[in-house]
Amino acid sequence: MGRGRQKAKQQKIARKLKYLTTDTDYDELAKELNSQEPGTGSFDPFADVEEQYAHESGEGTKSESSPVDDDLDEYAKWAAEAAAKAASDEPPAQHTPVKPHKPIHMPLPSAMKPKPHPSDESTAK
């Protein structure tokens, strides 16, 4: 019941956004973009917040061993074991042979069926 009204409101907002003209201050934008040092990557607006919480919790900005490093270590260990197993002379696991299936009869549409040649009809009679 309320979907029509909701859709109309969304269309109204979308129309406003589409045709809204705003004056962009290109000088201010250039200052903001040039304030970053070249080669440092993108600006992280949350860098100061991360530092603040790191100092409040008594930790440094970088931890000694993060959970991501632990995950990578476990993956590296698993990858080394898998590579060693692949390099060894172990035969691959034996799979049970798959029994071939009977073909499934697919009926042909009448348009696909071969039409008899007129000369075949005269010889068949």
PDB file of C-alpha atoms in Angstrom:
ATOM      1  CA  MET A   1       0.000   0.000   0.000  1.00  0.00           C
ATOM      2  CA  GLY A   2       2.780   2.463   0.845  1.00  0.00           C
ATOM      3  CA  ARG A   3       5.038   1.401  -2.024  1.00  0.00           C
ATOM      4  CA  GLY A   4       3.595   3.925  -4.496  1.00  0.00           C
ATOM      5  CA  ARG A   5       4.154   6.823  -2.138  1.00  0.00           C
ATOM      6  CA  GLN A   6       7.654   5.621  -1.276  1.00  0.00           C
ATOM      7  CA  LYS A   7       8.543   5.242  -4.947  1.00  0.00           C
ATOM      8  CA  ALA A   8       7.219   8.718  -5.736  1.00  0.00           C
ATOM      9  CA  LYS A   9       9.362  10.222  -2.966  1.00  0.00           C
ATOM     10  CA  GLN A  10      12.449   8.403  -4.258  1.00  0.00           C
ATOM     11  CA  GLN A  11      11.780   9.638  -7.796  1.00  0.00           C
ATOM     12  CA  LYS A  12      11.360  13.191  -6.513  1.00  0.00           C
ATOM     13  CA  ILE A  13      14.682  13.042  -4.668  1.00  0.00           C
ATOM     14  CA  ALA A  14      16.426  11.455  -7.646  1.00  0.00           C
ATOM     15  CA  ARG A  15      15.093  14.197  -9.931  1.00  0.00           C
ATOM     16  CA  LYS A  16      16.345  16.886  -7.548  1.00  0.00           C
ATOM     17  CA  LEU A  17      19.786  15.315  -7.405  1.00  0.00           C
ATOM     18  CA  LYS A  18      19.942  14.907 -11.177  1.00  0.00           C
ATOM     19  CA  TYR A  19      19.111  18.496 -12.015  1.00  0.00           C
ATOM     20  CA  LEU A  20      20.685  20.184  -8.982  1.00  0.00           C
ATOM     21  CA  THR A  21      23.481  22.515  -9.959  1.00  0.00           C
ATOM     22  CA  THR A  22      26.012  23.400  -7.316  1.00  0.00           C
ATOM     23  CA  ASP A  23      28.945  25.729  -7.503  1.00  0.00           C
ATOM     24  CA  THR A  24      32.114  23.738  -6.988  1.00  0.00           C
ATOM     25  CA  ASP A  25      35.033  25.589  -5.469  1.00  0.00           C
ATOM     26  CA  TYR A  26      37.812  24.238  -7.662  1.00  0.00           C
ATOM     27  CA  ASP A  27      40.499  26.240  -5.876  1.00  0.00           C
ATOM     28  CA  GLU A  28      39.608  24.631  -2.545  1.00  0.00           C
ATOM     29  CA  LEU A  29      39.534  21.215  -4.173  1.00  0.00           C
ATOM     30  CA  ALA A  30      42.990  21.759  -5.701  1.00  0.00           C
ATOM     31  CA  LYS A  31      44.370  22.819  -2.298  1.00  0.00           C
ATOM     32  CA  GLU A  32      42.958  19.686  -0.690  1.00  0.00           C
ATOM     33  CA  LEU A  33      44.371  17.406  -3.370  1.00  0.00           C
ATOM     34  CA  ASN A  34      47.785  19.103  -3.368  1.00  0.00           C
ATOM     35  CA  SER A  35      48.100  18.973   0.417  1.00  0.00           C
ATOM     36  CA  GLN A  36      48.959  15.274   0.176  1.00  0.00           C
ATOM     37  CA  GLU A  37      52.564  14.379  -0.393  1.00  0.00           C
ATOM     38  CA  PRO A  38      53.116  12.672  -3.741  1.00  0.00           C
ATOM     39  CA  GLY A  39      53.653   8.944  -3.529  1.00  0.00           C
ATOM     40  CA  THR A  40      52.133   8.526  -0.061  1.00  0.00           C
ATOM     41  CA  GLY A  41      48.958   6.964  -1.366  1.00  0.00           C
ATOM     42  CA  SER A  42      45.449   8.058  -0.629  1.00  0.00           C
ATOM     43  CA  PHE A  43      44.579  10.200   2.347  1.00  0.00           C
ATOM     44  CA  ASP A  44      43.302   8.202   5.326  1.00  0.00           C
ATOM     45  CA  PRO A  45      40.750  10.326   7.188  1.00  0.00           C
ATOM     46  CA  PHE A  46      40.717   7.880  10.114  1.00  0.00           C
ATOM     47  CA  ALA A  47      44.481   7.709  10.701  1.00  0.00           C
ATOM     48  CA  ASP A  48      44.361  10.132  13.649  1.00  0.00           C
ATOM     49  CA  VAL A  49      41.463   8.234  15.225  1.00  0.00           C
ATOM     50  CA  GLU A  50      43.352   4.936  14.968  1.00  0.00           C
ATOM     51  CA  GLU A  51      46.405   6.502  16.626  1.00  0.00           C
ATOM     52  CA  GLN A  52      44.241   7.971  19.395  1.00  0.00           C
ATOM     53  CA  TYR A  53      42.685   4.614  20.254  1.00  0.00           C
ATOM     54  CA  ALA A  54      46.031   2.844  20.008  1.00  0.00           C
ATOM     55  CA  HIS A  55      47.516   5.258  22.572  1.00  0.00           C
ATOM     56  CA  GLU A  56      44.495   4.988  24.878  1.00  0.00           C
ATOM     57  CA  SER A  57      44.684   1.198  24.995  1.00  0.00           C
ATOM     58  CA  GLY A  58      48.390   1.338  25.830  1.00  0.00           C
ATOM     59  CA  GLU A  59      49.511  -0.304  22.605  1.00  0.00           C
ATOM     60  CA  GLY A  60      51.789   1.099  19.960  1.00  0.00           C
ATOM     61  CA  THR A  61      50.567   1.885  16.493  1.00  0.00           C
ATOM     62  CA  LYS A  62      51.780  -1.497  15.282  1.00  0.00           C
ATOM     63  CA  SER A  63      51.270  -4.653  17.276  1.00  0.00           C
ATOM     64  CA  GLU A  64      53.913  -7.344  17.646  1.00  0.00           C
ATOM     65  CA  SER A  65      51.890 -10.102  15.985  1.00  0.00           C
ATOM     66  CA  SER A  66      48.515  -9.390  14.502  1.00  0.00           C
ATOM     67  CA  PRO A  67      45.851 -12.030  13.814  1.00  0.00           C
ATOM     68  CA  VAL A  68      46.345 -11.482  10.074  1.00  0.00           C
ATOM     69  CA  ASP A  69      50.021 -12.446  10.389  1.00  0.00           C
ATOM     70  CA  ASP A  70      49.043 -15.570  12.318  1.00  0.00           C
ATOM     71  CA  ASP A  71      46.601 -16.543   9.573  1.00  0.00           C
ATOM     72  CA  LEU A  72      49.281 -16.019   6.955  1.00  0.00           C
ATOM     73  CA  ASP A  73      51.732 -18.140   8.944  1.00  0.00           C
ATOM     74  CA  GLU A  74      49.201 -20.965   9.148  1.00  0.00           C
ATOM     75  CA  TYR A  75      48.563 -20.717   5.418  1.00  0.00           C
ATOM     76  CA  ALA A  76      52.290 -20.743   4.664  1.00  0.00           C
ATOM     77  CA  LYS A  77      52.699 -23.856   6.819  1.00  0.00           C
ATOM     78  CA  TRP A  78      49.811 -25.594   5.055  1.00  0.00           C
ATOM     79  CA  ALA A  79      51.152 -24.587   1.626  1.00  0.00           C
ATOM     80  CA  ALA A  80      54.613 -25.961   2.468  1.00  0.00           C
ATOM     81  CA  GLU A  81      53.108 -29.280   3.596  1.00  0.00           C
ATOM     82  CA  ALA A  82      50.989 -29.494   0.443  1.00  0.00           C
ATOM     83  CA  ALA A  83      54.000 -28.762  -1.763  1.00  0.00           C
ATOM     84  CA  ALA A  84      56.067 -31.400   0.047  1.00  0.00           C
ATOM     85  CA  LYS A  85      53.299 -33.959  -0.371  1.00  0.00           C
ATOM     86  CA  ALA A  86      52.960 -33.119  -4.081  1.00  0.00           C
ATOM     87  CA  ALA A  87      56.713 -33.431  -4.591  1.00  0.00           C
ATOM     88  CA  SER A  88      56.907 -36.790  -2.849  1.00  0.00           C
ATOM     89  CA  ASP A  89      56.411 -40.074  -4.710  1.00  0.00           C
ATOM     90  CA  GLU A  90      53.020 -40.782  -3.167  1.00  0.00           C
ATOM     91  CA  PRO A  91      50.534 -41.985  -5.765  1.00  0.00           C
ATOM     92  CA  PRO A  92      47.372 -39.928  -5.979  1.00  0.00           C
ATOM     93  CA  ALA A  93      44.327 -41.215  -4.164  1.00  0.00           C
ATOM     94  CA  GLN A  94      42.576 -43.975  -6.080  1.00  0.00           C
ATOM     95  CA  HIS A  95      39.162 -42.993  -7.328  1.00  0.00           C
ATOM     96  CA  THR A  96      36.431 -45.537  -7.888  1.00  0.00           C
ATOM     97  CA  PRO A  97      35.792 -45.947 -11.599  1.00  0.00           C
ATOM     98  CA  VAL A  98      32.653 -44.254 -12.793  1.00  0.00           C
ATOM     99  CA  LYS A  99      30.216 -46.612 -14.469  1.00  0.00           C
ATOM    100  CA  PRO A 100      29.103 -45.212 -17.836  1.00  0.00           C
ATOM    101  CA  HIS A 101      25.459 -44.277 -17.995  1.00  0.00           C
ATOM    102  CA  LYS A 102      23.000 -45.332 -20.645  1.00  0.00           C
ATOM    103  CA  PRO A 103      22.321 -42.523 -23.085  1.00  0.00           C
ATOM    104  CA  ILE A 104      19.048 -40.732 -22.519  1.00  0.00           C
ATOM    105  CA  HIS A 105      16.626 -40.826 -25.449  1.00  0.00           C
ATOM    106  CA  MET A 106      15.801 -37.300 -26.512  1.00  0.00           C
ATOM    107  CA  PRO A 107      12.772 -36.988 -28.798  1.00  0.00           C
ATOM    108  CA  LEU A 108      13.276 -34.815 -31.861  1.00  0.00           C
ATOM    109  CA  PRO A 109      10.772 -32.152 -32.838  1.00  0.00           C
ATOM    110  CA  SER A 110       9.013 -32.836 -36.117  1.00  0.00           C
ATOM    111  CA  ALA A 111      10.916 -29.995 -37.783  1.00  0.00           C
ATOM    112  CA  MET A 112      14.202 -31.732 -36.962  1.00  0.00           C
ATOM    113  CA  LYS A 113      13.217 -35.182 -38.231  1.00  0.00           C
ATOM    114  CA  PRO A 114      14.656 -36.139 -41.638  1.00  0.00           C
ATOM    115  CA  LYS A 115      12.100 -35.922 -44.405  1.00  0.00           C
ATOM    116  CA  PRO A 116      11.904 -38.834 -46.836  1.00  0.00           C
ATOM    117  CA  HIS A 117      13.097 -38.107 -50.353  1.00  0.00           C
ATOM    118  CA  PRO A 118      10.427 -38.402 -53.075  1.00  0.00           C
ATOM    119  CA  SER A 119      12.485 -41.009 -54.938  1.00  0.00           C
ATOM    120  CA  ASP A 120      12.558 -43.193 -51.793  1.00  0.00           C
ATOM    121  CA  GLU A 121       8.736 -43.340 -51.706  1.00  0.00           C
ATOM    122  CA  SER A 122       8.478 -44.665 -55.280  1.00  0.00           C
ATOM    123  CA  THR A 123      10.969 -47.476 -54.625  1.00  0.00           C
ATOM    124  CA  ALA A 124       9.367 -48.427 -51.311  1.00  0.00           C
ATOM    125  CA  LYS A 125       5.967 -49.124 -52.944  1.00  0.00           C
TER     126      LYS A 125
END
